[in-house]
Amino acid sequence: IDSSDSVSTAYSDGKISLGEFLQYAIQKSWIDVSSLDISSDFYDLDTIYTELIAYIGEHLKTDPEFEKLIYKYLIKNGTISGYEICMTLFDQKVLNSKKDDDNESLKNGYLSSYSFMYRKIKNLDITPAQLALDPYSGTVIITDVKTGKVLTAVSYPSYDNNKMANHVDSAYFNKINTDQSSPMLFRATQSRSAPGSTFKPLMAAAGLEEGVISTGTSIFCNRIFDKITPSPTCLGYHGNETVQTALRDSCNVFFYEVGYRLGMTNGRYSNETGLSKIKKYAHLFGLDETSGLELNEYAPQVSTEDAVRSSIGQGTNNYTPSQIARYVTAIANRGTTYDLSLLNQVKNSNGKTIKKFKSSVLHTLDFKDSTWDAVQRGMYLVVNSGHSASLTENFKNAGLLVSGKTGTAQEDKTRADHALFMSYAPSNAPEISMTVVVQNGYTSSNAAKIASDIYKYYFKTDVTKEQE
């Protein structure tokens, strides 16, 4: 299909119907008719169109995504009510109507269907996936930045391990083993996504250490980076940006330029040279191997194509939350890349310690102080400059200063982007780092909101409670 064709563009923009587009596509020979049930050697447009519609209809009958789309519109149009959805949870035995305290309140109208669903999800009685809602999964990892010890590694949805200890509840095991939301998958180490803009602090450090930019370098963003074709774009027109403000604004054009300059050799751009420089710094931050956690972990993927786009976390960059956690921990402590660890010590049945686990350093990054200052200043501005209204709102009552970097990653055009937020606190004397990844979380501010709530809990600094 010629995406530049005026009729194709009109269909993409919603200006003509699917029927009109299909008839045009048949005329342009964009459709392979060999799979259609046409016995005659001679056929006209109407014959092909009729058989094509029949072919599509037959395949849609068994297409689960199309079925979901139908239900989506039935719910959106009010054909299926929220109350009916709630009752389905009881009918399908997801919830027990006899033991559920909210059942009568829902039936009597004292509790709205929305409040009922929200309460059940919050109390872990059901998961968003059981209502076909996005987001329905995520992970949080907290590390001690001075040792690389993992203080928390949480994966959601999960399962009740009390039902899996000593005697396995076979019915429960079968339920979670067949659950399409994969509660037995430990997403901290066994889910990967592009890092998105969380990759930009690494590129800032690479540019500064390789000397292709300085802390005072100004790069102009007019939204389009026209040094390569096709030309990638930025989400805004930022004007002149330094490395600190480019991190604050998450300016794509600035980091496209950094990636481009890293690929320059004797006045000529080399994509391979740019990729090799990116790989060098990914290696230093531990992004080219598993994080060290004593669990099964997916191998990372450092980008192997398009140095310019890879510089904003695209290309083929692909990392687990645990690998991003090691990377941000190294930023927080200014240059020590640890092997992350969940283990502190092993004791025997008598309580005697038989083994202690010490911190293991993978790399020590001998970067200039000015490099660390610039990267950390940029991450401080991301959260505290007021340029992002959502981040300002999320952290205004945190009671301490947090530095961080947001990111989004698109995996499936039919679903929301993954939301990422890597951070550390307190900004002036980091103690912990935190990595939050919400799969199909729409916007990184959702991941940041989770981080904000956890920081308040960890440091006991919730200003809103002090004001009550």
Tab-separated table of C-alpha atoms in Angstrom:
chain	number	residue	atom	x	y	z
A	1	ILE	CA	0.000	0.000	0.000
A	2	ASP	CA	1.316	3.427	-0.947
A	3	SER	CA	1.048	5.382	2.312
A	4	SER	CA	1.614	8.646	0.424
A	5	ASP	CA	-1.408	8.057	-1.843
A	6	SER	CA	-4.076	10.721	-1.301
A	7	VAL	CA	-6.890	8.174	-0.839
A	8	SER	CA	-4.789	6.126	1.578
A	9	THR	CA	-4.077	9.293	3.555
A	10	ALA	CA	-7.768	10.228	3.522
A	11	TYR	CA	-8.677	6.849	5.005
A	12	SER	CA	-5.989	7.137	7.694
A	13	ASP	CA	-7.393	10.557	8.602
A	14	GLY	CA	-10.930	9.159	8.826
A	15	LYS	CA	-12.226	11.154	5.852
A	16	ILE	CA	-13.492	8.187	3.818
A	17	SER	CA	-15.086	4.883	4.832
A	18	LEU	CA	-13.426	1.468	4.920
A	19	GLY	CA	-15.645	0.360	2.018
A	20	GLU	CA	-14.481	3.232	-0.178
A	21	PHE	CA	-10.868	2.522	0.691
A	22	LEU	CA	-11.154	-1.216	-0.046
A	23	GLN	CA	-12.739	-0.569	-3.446
A	24	TYR	CA	-9.943	1.852	-4.293
A	25	ALA	CA	-7.322	-0.627	-3.036
A	26	ILE	CA	-8.775	-3.316	-5.320
A	27	GLN	CA	-8.527	-0.971	-8.314
A	28	LYS	CA	-4.891	-0.185	-7.445
A	29	SER	CA	-4.074	-3.929	-7.144
A	30	TRP	CA	-2.984	-3.480	-3.525
A	31	ILE	CA	-4.959	-6.575	-2.501
A	32	ASP	CA	-3.903	-10.144	-3.314
A	33	VAL	CA	-7.113	-11.800	-4.534
A	34	SER	CA	-5.603	-15.297	-4.760
A	35	SER	CA	-6.968	-16.216	-1.300
A	36	LEU	CA	-10.525	-15.204	-2.185
A	37	ASP	CA	-13.176	-17.727	-3.200
A	38	ILE	CA	-13.519	-16.647	-6.826
A	39	SER	CA	-13.929	-19.546	-9.253
A	40	SER	CA	-14.219	-17.571	-12.489
A	41	ASP	CA	-11.217	-16.369	-14.430
A	42	PHE	CA	-13.099	-13.180	-15.182
A	43	TYR	CA	-14.385	-10.991	-12.370
A	44	ASP	CA	-15.255	-7.366	-11.847
A	45	LEU	CA	-14.755	-4.935	-8.977
A	46	ASP	CA	-18.086	-5.782	-7.307
A	47	THR	CA	-17.315	-9.509	-7.294
A	48	ILE	CA	-13.912	-9.008	-5.702
A	49	TYR	CA	-15.318	-6.558	-3.159
A	50	THR	CA	-18.136	-8.948	-2.132
A	51	GLU	CA	-15.733	-11.866	-1.677
A	52	LEU	CA	-13.245	-9.669	0.193
A	53	ILE	CA	-15.912	-8.582	2.698
A	54	ALA	CA	-16.916	-12.232	3.202
A	55	TYR	CA	-13.259	-13.196	3.705
A	56	ILE	CA	-12.704	-10.434	6.277
A	57	GLY	CA	-15.932	-11.272	8.105
A	58	GLU	CA	-15.026	-14.944	8.389
A	59	HIS	CA	-11.625	-14.157	9.905
A	60	LEU	CA	-13.002	-11.575	12.343
A	61	LYS	CA	-15.257	-14.223	13.883
A	62	THR	CA	-12.208	-15.819	15.520
A	63	ASP	CA	-10.187	-12.641	16.133
A	64	PRO	CA	-9.993	-11.974	19.920
A	65	GLU	CA	-8.784	-8.403	19.391
A	66	PHE	CA	-11.819	-7.615	17.247
A	67	GLU	CA	-14.054	-9.178	19.898
A	68	LYS	CA	-12.501	-6.908	22.525
A	69	LEU	CA	-13.092	-3.930	20.262
A	70	ILE	CA	-16.786	-4.825	19.945
A	71	TYR	CA	-17.140	-5.065	23.727
A	72	LYS	CA	-15.295	-1.772	24.080
A	73	TYR	CA	-17.880	0.004	21.949
A	74	LEU	CA	-20.769	-1.796	23.671
A	75	ILE	CA	-19.511	-0.533	27.029
A	76	LYS	CA	-18.677	2.939	25.719
A	77	ASN	CA	-22.144	3.325	24.210
A	78	GLY	CA	-23.854	2.088	27.374
A	79	THR	CA	-25.243	-1.079	25.799
A	80	ILE	CA	-23.413	-2.976	28.549
A	81	SER	CA	-23.593	-1.141	31.884
A	82	GLY	CA	-20.970	-0.960	34.603
A	83	TYR	CA	-23.341	-2.809	36.922
A	84	GLU	CA	-23.582	-5.706	34.462
A	85	ILE	CA	-19.788	-5.919	34.317
A	86	CYS	CA	-19.650	-6.087	38.123
A	87	MET	CA	-22.283	-8.828	38.181
A	88	THR	CA	-20.228	-10.791	35.652
A	89	LEU	CA	-17.431	-11.019	38.244
A	90	PHE	CA	-19.832	-12.871	40.516
A	91	ASP	CA	-21.367	-14.980	37.733
A	92	GLN	CA	-17.924	-16.165	36.631
A	93	LYS	CA	-16.946	-16.948	40.260
A	94	VAL	CA	-14.134	-14.410	40.227
A	95	LEU	CA	-15.788	-13.002	43.358
A	96	ASN	CA	-17.964	-14.864	45.860
A	97	SER	CA	-21.359	-13.142	46.102
A	98	LYS	CA	-22.131	-14.741	49.475
A	99	LYS	CA	-18.882	-13.661	51.113
A	100	ASP	CA	-18.471	-10.257	49.465
A	101	ASP	CA	-19.326	-7.373	51.808
A	102	ASP	CA	-19.904	-4.956	48.920
A	103	ASN	CA	-22.378	-7.087	46.986
A	104	GLU	CA	-25.525	-5.765	48.682
A	105	SER	CA	-24.309	-2.140	48.559
A	106	LEU	CA	-23.757	-2.518	44.825
A	107	LYS	CA	-27.195	-4.066	44.269
A	108	ASN	CA	-28.943	-1.403	46.374
A	109	GLY	CA	-27.204	1.455	44.586
A	110	TYR	CA	-25.279	2.649	47.646
A	111	LEU	CA	-22.031	1.838	45.864
A	112	SER	CA	-21.466	2.809	42.223
A	113	SER	CA	-20.064	0.270	39.801
A	114	TYR	CA	-16.938	2.424	39.369
A	115	SER	CA	-16.352	2.625	43.141
A	116	PHE	CA	-16.937	-1.112	43.416
A	117	MET	CA	-14.321	-1.929	40.752
A	118	TYR	CA	-11.835	0.584	42.157
A	119	ARG	CA	-12.197	-0.831	45.675
A	120	LYS	CA	-11.752	-4.415	44.496
A	121	ILE	CA	-8.592	-3.569	42.555
A	122	LYS	CA	-7.171	-1.512	45.441
A	123	ASN	CA	-7.828	-4.335	47.924
A	124	LEU	CA	-6.226	-6.873	45.534
A	125	ASP	CA	-9.497	-8.818	45.266
A	126	ILE	CA	-9.241	-8.566	41.482
A	127	THR	CA	-6.662	-7.295	39.027
A	128	PRO	CA	-7.188	-4.749	36.229
A	129	ALA	CA	-6.509	-7.549	33.754
A	130	GLN	CA	-9.665	-9.332	34.901
A	131	LEU	CA	-11.573	-6.293	33.654
A	132	ALA	CA	-9.468	-6.090	30.460
A	133	LEU	CA	-8.037	-2.768	31.660
A	134	ASP	CA	-4.693	-1.178	30.900
A	135	PRO	CA	-2.442	-0.734	32.722
A	136	TYR	CA	-2.588	-4.039	34.538
A	137	SER	CA	1.071	-4.777	35.325
A	138	GLY	CA	4.202	-3.100	36.601
A	139	THR	CA	7.305	-3.344	38.715
A	140	VAL	CA	9.230	-1.325	41.300
A	141	ILE	CA	12.870	-1.804	42.269
A	142	ILE	CA	14.578	0.125	45.094
A	143	THR	CA	18.336	-0.093	45.674
A	144	ASP	CA	20.786	1.153	48.270
A	145	VAL	CA	22.973	3.358	46.073
A	146	LYS	CA	26.000	2.892	48.351
A	147	THR	CA	26.051	-0.900	48.139
A	148	GLY	CA	23.936	-2.026	45.197
A	149	LYS	CA	21.773	-4.088	47.549
A	150	VAL	CA	18.179	-4.383	46.392
A	151	LEU	CA	15.835	-3.287	49.162
A	152	THR	CA	12.630	-3.957	47.225
A	153	ALA	CA	11.781	-5.776	44.022
A	154	VAL	CA	8.038	-5.908	43.411
A	155	SER	CA	6.164	-7.362	40.462
A	156	TYR	CA	2.420	-6.881	39.880
A	157	PRO	CA	0.215	-8.818	39.477
A	158	SER	CA	1.645	-11.501	41.728
A	159	TYR	CA	0.295	-14.452	43.688
A	160	ASP	CA	-0.264	-15.632	47.266
A	161	ASN	CA	2.829	-17.667	48.108
A	162	ASN	CA	1.116	-18.984	51.263
A	163	LYS	CA	-0.899	-21.187	48.914
A	164	MET	CA	2.298	-22.453	47.300
A	165	ALA	CA	4.299	-23.340	50.449
A	166	ASN	CA	4.471	-26.827	51.994
A	167	HIS	CA	1.248	-28.092	50.381
A	168	VAL	CA	0.454	-26.634	46.961
A	169	ASP	CA	-3.157	-25.615	46.392
A	170	SER	CA	-3.581	-27.290	42.990
A	171	ALA	CA	-6.748	-25.375	42.061
A	172	TYR	CA	-5.062	-22.075	42.879
A	173	PHE	CA	-1.907	-23.066	41.022
A	174	ASN	CA	-3.919	-23.955	37.933
A	175	LYS	CA	-5.743	-20.626	38.146
A	176	ILE	CA	-2.598	-18.472	38.274
A	177	ASN	CA	-0.764	-20.661	35.783
A	178	THR	CA	-3.456	-20.065	33.148
A	179	ASP	CA	-4.084	-16.410	34.033
A	180	GLN	CA	-3.317	-14.350	30.901
A	181	SER	CA	-1.954	-11.502	33.055
A	182	SER	CA	0.947	-13.859	33.981
A	183	PRO	CA	1.101	-13.352	37.780
A	184	MET	CA	3.919	-15.909	38.004
A	185	LEU	CA	6.121	-13.796	35.737
A	186	PHE	CA	8.595	-11.764	37.809
A	187	ARG	CA	8.544	-8.620	35.717
A	188	ALA	CA	11.492	-6.982	37.485
A	189	THR	CA	13.836	-9.350	35.666
A	190	GLN	CA	11.648	-11.026	33.033
A	191	SER	CA	10.092	-8.148	31.140
A	192	ARG	CA	11.904	-5.863	28.723
A	193	SER	CA	11.094	-2.622	26.989
A	194	ALA	CA	12.849	0.201	25.214
A	195	PRO	CA	14.164	2.644	27.836
A	196	GLY	CA	12.790	5.663	26.025
A	197	SER	CA	14.024	8.968	27.402
A	198	THR	CA	15.488	7.340	30.526
A	199	PHE	CA	18.431	6.622	28.188
A	200	LYS	CA	19.200	10.334	27.788
A	201	PRO	CA	21.312	10.762	30.972
A	202	LEU	CA	23.636	8.056	29.624
A	203	MET	CA	23.894	9.916	26.324
A	204	ALA	CA	24.560	13.168	28.161
A	205	ALA	CA	27.468	11.501	29.972
A	206	ALA	CA	28.738	9.973	26.709
A	207	GLY	CA	28.649	13.309	24.905
A	208	LEU	CA	30.422	15.129	27.721
A	209	GLU	CA	33.100	12.474	28.259
A	210	GLU	CA	33.791	12.075	24.528
A	211	GLY	CA	34.080	15.846	24.191
A	212	VAL	CA	31.442	16.273	21.480
A	213	ILE	CA	29.568	18.642	23.812
A	214	SER	CA	30.464	20.626	26.912
A	215	THR	CA	28.301	21.775	29.796
A	216	GLY	CA	27.953	25.111	28.006
A	217	THR	CA	27.181	23.758	24.520
A	218	SER	CA	23.937	25.153	23.116
A	219	ILE	CA	21.980	23.221	20.482
A	220	PHE	CA	18.921	24.730	18.804
A	221	CYS	CA	15.736	22.651	18.633
A	222	ASN	CA	13.199	23.585	15.965
A	223	ARG	CA	11.517	20.168	16.307
A	224	ILE	CA	13.072	18.531	13.213
A	225	PHE	CA	16.544	16.962	13.048
A	226	ASP	CA	17.383	17.237	9.351
A	227	LYS	CA	20.927	15.833	9.247
A	228	ILE	CA	19.652	12.345	8.413
A	229	THR	CA	16.786	11.103	6.227
A	230	PRO	CA	14.066	10.320	7.097
A	231	SER	CA	14.332	13.098	9.645
A	232	PRO	CA	13.336	12.270	13.237
A	233	THR	CA	11.425	14.837	15.245
A	234	CYS	CA	11.007	16.238	18.735
A	235	LEU	CA	7.753	16.700	20.607
A	236	GLY	CA	8.302	20.429	20.997
A	237	TYR	CA	10.093	23.538	19.714
A	238	HIS	CA	12.539	24.059	22.564
A	239	GLY	CA	14.885	26.623	21.047
A	240	ASN	CA	18.402	26.734	22.500
A	241	GLU	CA	19.156	23.890	24.894
A	242	THR	CA	22.147	23.026	27.072
A	243	VAL	CA	22.682	19.495	28.326
A	244	GLN	CA	21.007	20.326	31.642
A	245	THR	CA	17.919	21.939	30.107
A	246	ALA	CA	17.742	19.252	27.409
A	247	LEU	CA	17.406	16.646	30.162
A	248	ARG	CA	14.825	18.829	31.886
A	249	ASP	CA	12.762	19.224	28.702
A	250	SER	CA	13.564	15.730	27.381
A	251	CYS	CA	14.540	17.372	24.097
A	252	ASN	CA	14.965	14.771	21.360
A	253	VAL	CA	16.789	17.061	18.935
A	254	PHE	CA	19.564	17.776	21.449
A	255	PHE	CA	20.264	14.070	21.927
A	256	TYR	CA	19.880	13.290	18.221
A	257	GLU	CA	22.708	15.784	17.737
A	258	VAL	CA	24.788	14.129	20.468
A	259	GLY	CA	24.357	10.746	18.781
A	260	TYR	CA	25.205	12.275	15.412
A	261	ARG	CA	28.371	13.914	16.748
A	262	LEU	CA	29.474	10.675	18.395
A	263	GLY	CA	29.350	9.113	14.929
A	264	MET	CA	31.524	11.751	13.250
A	265	THR	CA	34.951	10.690	11.976
A	266	ASN	CA	37.096	13.106	9.970
A	267	GLY	CA	34.090	15.240	9.189
A	268	ARG	CA	31.906	12.359	7.998
A	269	TYR	CA	29.068	10.652	9.841
A	270	SER	CA	29.345	6.916	10.463
A	271	ASN	CA	26.386	5.095	11.966
A	272	GLU	CA	28.652	2.237	13.057
A	273	THR	CA	30.985	4.626	14.896
A	274	GLY	CA	28.041	6.190	16.695
A	275	LEU	CA	26.688	2.801	17.736
A	276	SER	CA	30.101	1.707	19.022
A	277	LYS	CA	30.290	4.800	21.258
A	278	ILE	CA	26.789	4.123	22.587
A	279	LYS	CA	27.774	0.515	23.265
A	280	LYS	CA	30.869	1.693	25.144
A	281	TYR	CA	28.848	3.733	27.635
A	282	ALA	CA	26.083	1.150	27.890
A	283	HIS	CA	28.846	-1.259	28.921
A	284	LEU	CA	30.169	1.118	31.581
A	285	PHE	CA	26.705	1.470	33.106
A	286	GLY	CA	26.205	-2.306	33.019
A	287	LEU	CA	23.508	-2.263	30.369
A	288	ASP	CA	25.130	-4.930	28.212
A	289	GLU	CA	24.727	-7.766	30.730
A	290	THR	CA	22.291	-8.997	33.341
A	291	SER	CA	22.074	-6.955	36.540
A	292	GLY	CA	23.575	-9.438	38.996
A	293	LEU	CA	20.319	-10.330	40.742
A	294	GLU	CA	20.244	-13.953	41.861
A	295	LEU	CA	17.204	-14.723	39.704
A	296	ASN	CA	16.475	-15.690	36.124
A	297	GLU	CA	16.819	-12.534	34.052
A	298	TYR	CA	16.344	-11.696	30.398
A	299	ALA	CA	19.504	-10.593	28.616
A	300	PRO	CA	19.637	-6.902	27.648
A	301	GLN	CA	19.867	-5.582	24.102
A	302	VAL	CA	22.078	-2.591	23.353
A	303	SER	CA	20.907	-0.996	20.119
A	304	THR	CA	22.470	-2.265	16.910
A	305	GLU	CA	20.818	0.135	14.472
A	306	ASP	CA	20.390	3.886	13.922
A	307	ALA	CA	22.755	5.670	16.312
A	308	VAL	CA	20.767	8.906	16.087
A	309	ARG	CA	17.427	7.421	17.139
A	310	SER	CA	19.154	5.075	19.581
A	311	SER	CA	20.356	8.179	21.407
A	312	ILE	CA	16.849	8.810	22.732
A	313	GLY	CA	16.347	5.204	23.816
A	314	GLN	CA	14.872	3.932	20.564
A	315	GLY	CA	16.581	1.761	17.949
A	316	THR	CA	16.761	-1.776	19.312
A	317	ASN	CA	17.569	-0.793	22.904
A	318	ASN	CA	15.753	-3.215	25.214
A	319	TYR	CA	16.259	-3.598	28.970
A	320	THR	CA	14.646	-5.100	32.044
A	321	PRO	CA	13.670	-2.884	35.011
A	322	SER	CA	16.515	-4.484	36.995
A	323	GLN	CA	19.057	-3.378	34.382
A	324	ILE	CA	17.706	0.181	34.406
A	325	ALA	CA	17.884	0.059	38.223
A	326	ARG	CA	21.618	-0.712	38.108
A	327	TYR	CA	22.155	2.124	35.620
A	328	VAL	CA	20.372	4.798	37.678
A	329	THR	CA	22.117	3.584	40.841
A	330	ALA	CA	25.462	4.341	39.162
A	331	ILE	CA	24.247	7.854	38.343
A	332	ALA	CA	23.092	8.418	41.921
A	333	ASN	CA	26.436	7.401	43.452
A	334	ARG	CA	28.447	9.157	40.736
A	335	GLY	CA	30.170	6.258	39.076
A	336	THR	CA	30.039	2.912	40.847
A	337	THR	CA	28.253	0.286	38.777
A	338	TYR	CA	27.332	-2.521	41.134
A	339	ASP	CA	26.205	-6.045	40.550
A	340	LEU	CA	22.791	-5.823	42.163
A	341	SER	CA	22.019	-8.373	44.870
A	342	LEU	CA	19.004	-9.517	46.860
A	343	LEU	CA	21.054	-11.553	49.336
A	344	ASN	CA	22.507	-10.341	52.621
A	345	GLN	CA	23.378	-13.524	54.498
A	346	VAL	CA	22.592	-17.224	54.821
A	347	LYS	CA	21.822	-18.810	58.198
A	348	ASN	CA	21.431	-22.444	59.184
A	349	SER	CA	18.491	-23.915	61.112
A	350	ASN	CA	20.102	-22.839	64.403
A	351	GLY	CA	20.282	-19.215	63.315
A	352	LYS	CA	24.034	-19.248	62.814
A	353	THR	CA	25.336	-17.178	59.915
A	354	ILE	CA	27.198	-19.411	57.513
A	355	LYS	CA	27.716	-16.935	54.684
A	356	LYS	CA	27.595	-13.178	54.193
A	357	PHE	CA	27.296	-11.502	50.831
A	358	LYS	CA	29.419	-8.452	50.103
A	359	SER	CA	28.819	-5.771	47.504
A	360	SER	CA	30.334	-6.522	44.117
A	361	VAL	CA	31.538	-3.684	41.891
A	362	LEU	CA	31.267	-4.263	38.153
A	363	HIS	CA	32.768	-0.966	36.911
A	364	THR	CA	34.092	2.252	38.382
A	365	LEU	CA	33.367	5.162	36.052
A	366	ASP	CA	36.178	7.702	36.136
A	367	PHE	CA	34.144	10.579	34.712
A	368	LYS	CA	34.853	14.254	35.265
A	369	ASP	CA	33.080	15.879	38.215
A	370	SER	CA	31.575	18.345	35.754
A	371	THR	CA	29.955	15.446	33.884
A	372	TRP	CA	28.279	14.091	37.011
A	373	ASP	CA	27.288	17.615	38.037
A	374	ALA	CA	25.594	18.242	34.683
A	375	VAL	CA	23.766	14.902	34.548
A	376	GLN	CA	22.570	15.136	38.128
A	377	ARG	CA	21.569	18.778	37.709
A	378	GLY	CA	19.527	17.871	34.647
A	379	MET	CA	17.742	15.089	36.515
A	380	TYR	CA	17.087	17.457	39.407
A	381	LEU	CA	15.489	19.941	37.006
A	382	VAL	CA	13.249	17.228	35.532
A	383	VAL	CA	11.422	16.942	38.850
A	384	ASN	CA	11.922	20.313	40.512
A	385	SER	CA	12.021	23.041	37.837
A	386	GLY	CA	8.266	23.365	37.442
A	387	HIS	CA	8.499	22.757	33.681
A	388	SER	CA	6.452	19.561	34.041
A	389	ALA	CA	3.173	20.339	35.765
A	390	SER	CA	2.424	16.659	36.400
A	391	LEU	CA	5.809	15.988	38.034
A	392	THR	CA	5.556	19.151	40.109
A	393	GLU	CA	2.112	18.046	41.300
A	394	ASN	CA	3.308	14.510	42.063
A	395	PHE	CA	6.274	15.583	44.177
A	396	LYS	CA	5.117	18.861	45.741
A	397	ASN	CA	4.198	17.134	49.020
A	398	ALA	CA	7.004	14.576	49.032
A	399	GLY	CA	8.868	16.453	51.762
A	400	LEU	CA	12.275	15.876	50.161
A	401	LEU	CA	14.050	16.586	46.881
A	402	VAL	CA	13.975	13.841	44.275
A	403	SER	CA	15.948	13.692	41.015
A	404	GLY	CA	14.755	11.569	38.125
A	405	LYS	CA	14.136	10.980	34.453
A	406	THR	CA	10.927	10.037	32.733
A	407	GLY	CA	10.512	7.798	29.725
A	408	THR	CA	7.857	6.236	27.523
A	409	ALA	CA	8.222	3.313	25.148
A	410	GLN	CA	5.838	2.188	22.419
A	411	GLU	CA	5.640	-1.552	21.846
A	412	ASP	CA	2.192	-2.008	20.335
A	413	LYS	CA	0.396	0.706	18.346
A	414	THR	CA	-2.976	-0.659	19.468
A	415	ARG	CA	-2.173	-0.212	23.172
A	416	ALA	CA	-0.823	2.525	25.417
A	417	ASP	CA	2.906	3.220	25.745
A	418	HIS	CA	4.919	1.758	28.607
A	419	ALA	CA	5.610	4.318	31.352
A	420	LEU	CA	9.026	4.573	33.036
A	421	PHE	CA	10.462	6.709	35.815
A	422	MET	CA	13.962	6.201	37.227
A	423	SER	CA	15.047	8.355	40.158
A	424	TYR	CA	17.006	8.736	43.373
A	425	ALA	CA	16.654	10.627	46.646
A	426	PRO	CA	17.484	12.775	48.447
A	427	SER	CA	18.916	14.756	45.545
A	428	ASN	CA	21.764	16.331	47.525
A	429	ALA	CA	22.830	13.126	49.324
A	430	PRO	CA	21.364	10.073	47.570
A	431	GLU	CA	20.458	7.088	49.739
A	432	ILE	CA	18.219	5.045	47.468
A	433	SER	CA	17.371	4.784	43.806
A	434	MET	CA	13.994	3.725	42.468
A	435	THR	CA	12.927	2.350	39.107
A	436	VAL	CA	9.235	2.172	38.261
A	437	VAL	CA	7.968	0.599	35.041
A	438	VAL	CA	4.238	0.423	34.316
A	439	GLN	CA	3.523	-1.635	31.225
A	440	ASN	CA	0.999	0.136	28.978
A	441	GLY	CA	0.942	2.873	31.617
A	442	TYR	CA	0.087	5.650	29.117
A	443	THR	CA	2.324	8.426	30.482
A	444	SER	CA	5.478	8.540	32.575
A	445	SER	CA	3.736	10.781	35.119
A	446	ASN	CA	1.784	7.687	36.197
A	447	ALA	CA	5.051	5.910	37.003
A	448	ALA	CA	6.305	9.056	38.758
A	449	LYS	CA	3.153	9.186	40.917
A	450	ILE	CA	3.883	5.676	42.167
A	451	ALA	CA	7.481	6.674	42.947
A	452	SER	CA	6.325	9.769	44.825
A	453	ASP	CA	4.002	7.747	47.061
A	454	ILE	CA	6.751	5.231	47.830
A	455	TYR	CA	9.282	7.968	48.664
A	456	LYS	CA	6.799	9.496	51.125
A	457	TYR	CA	6.317	6.111	52.759
A	458	TYR	CA	10.023	5.226	52.836
A	459	PHE	CA	11.274	8.535	54.214
A	460	LYS	CA	8.074	9.245	56.219
A	461	THR	CA	7.934	12.747	54.734
A	462	ASP	CA	4.339	13.090	53.480
A	463	VAL	CA	3.701	16.835	53.891
A	464	THR	CA	-0.040	16.411	53.305
A	465	LYS	CA	-0.345	14.374	56.512
A	466	GLU	CA	1.469	17.075	58.463
A	467	GLN	CA	-1.059	19.613	57.176
A	468	GLU	CA	-4.096	17.590	58.286
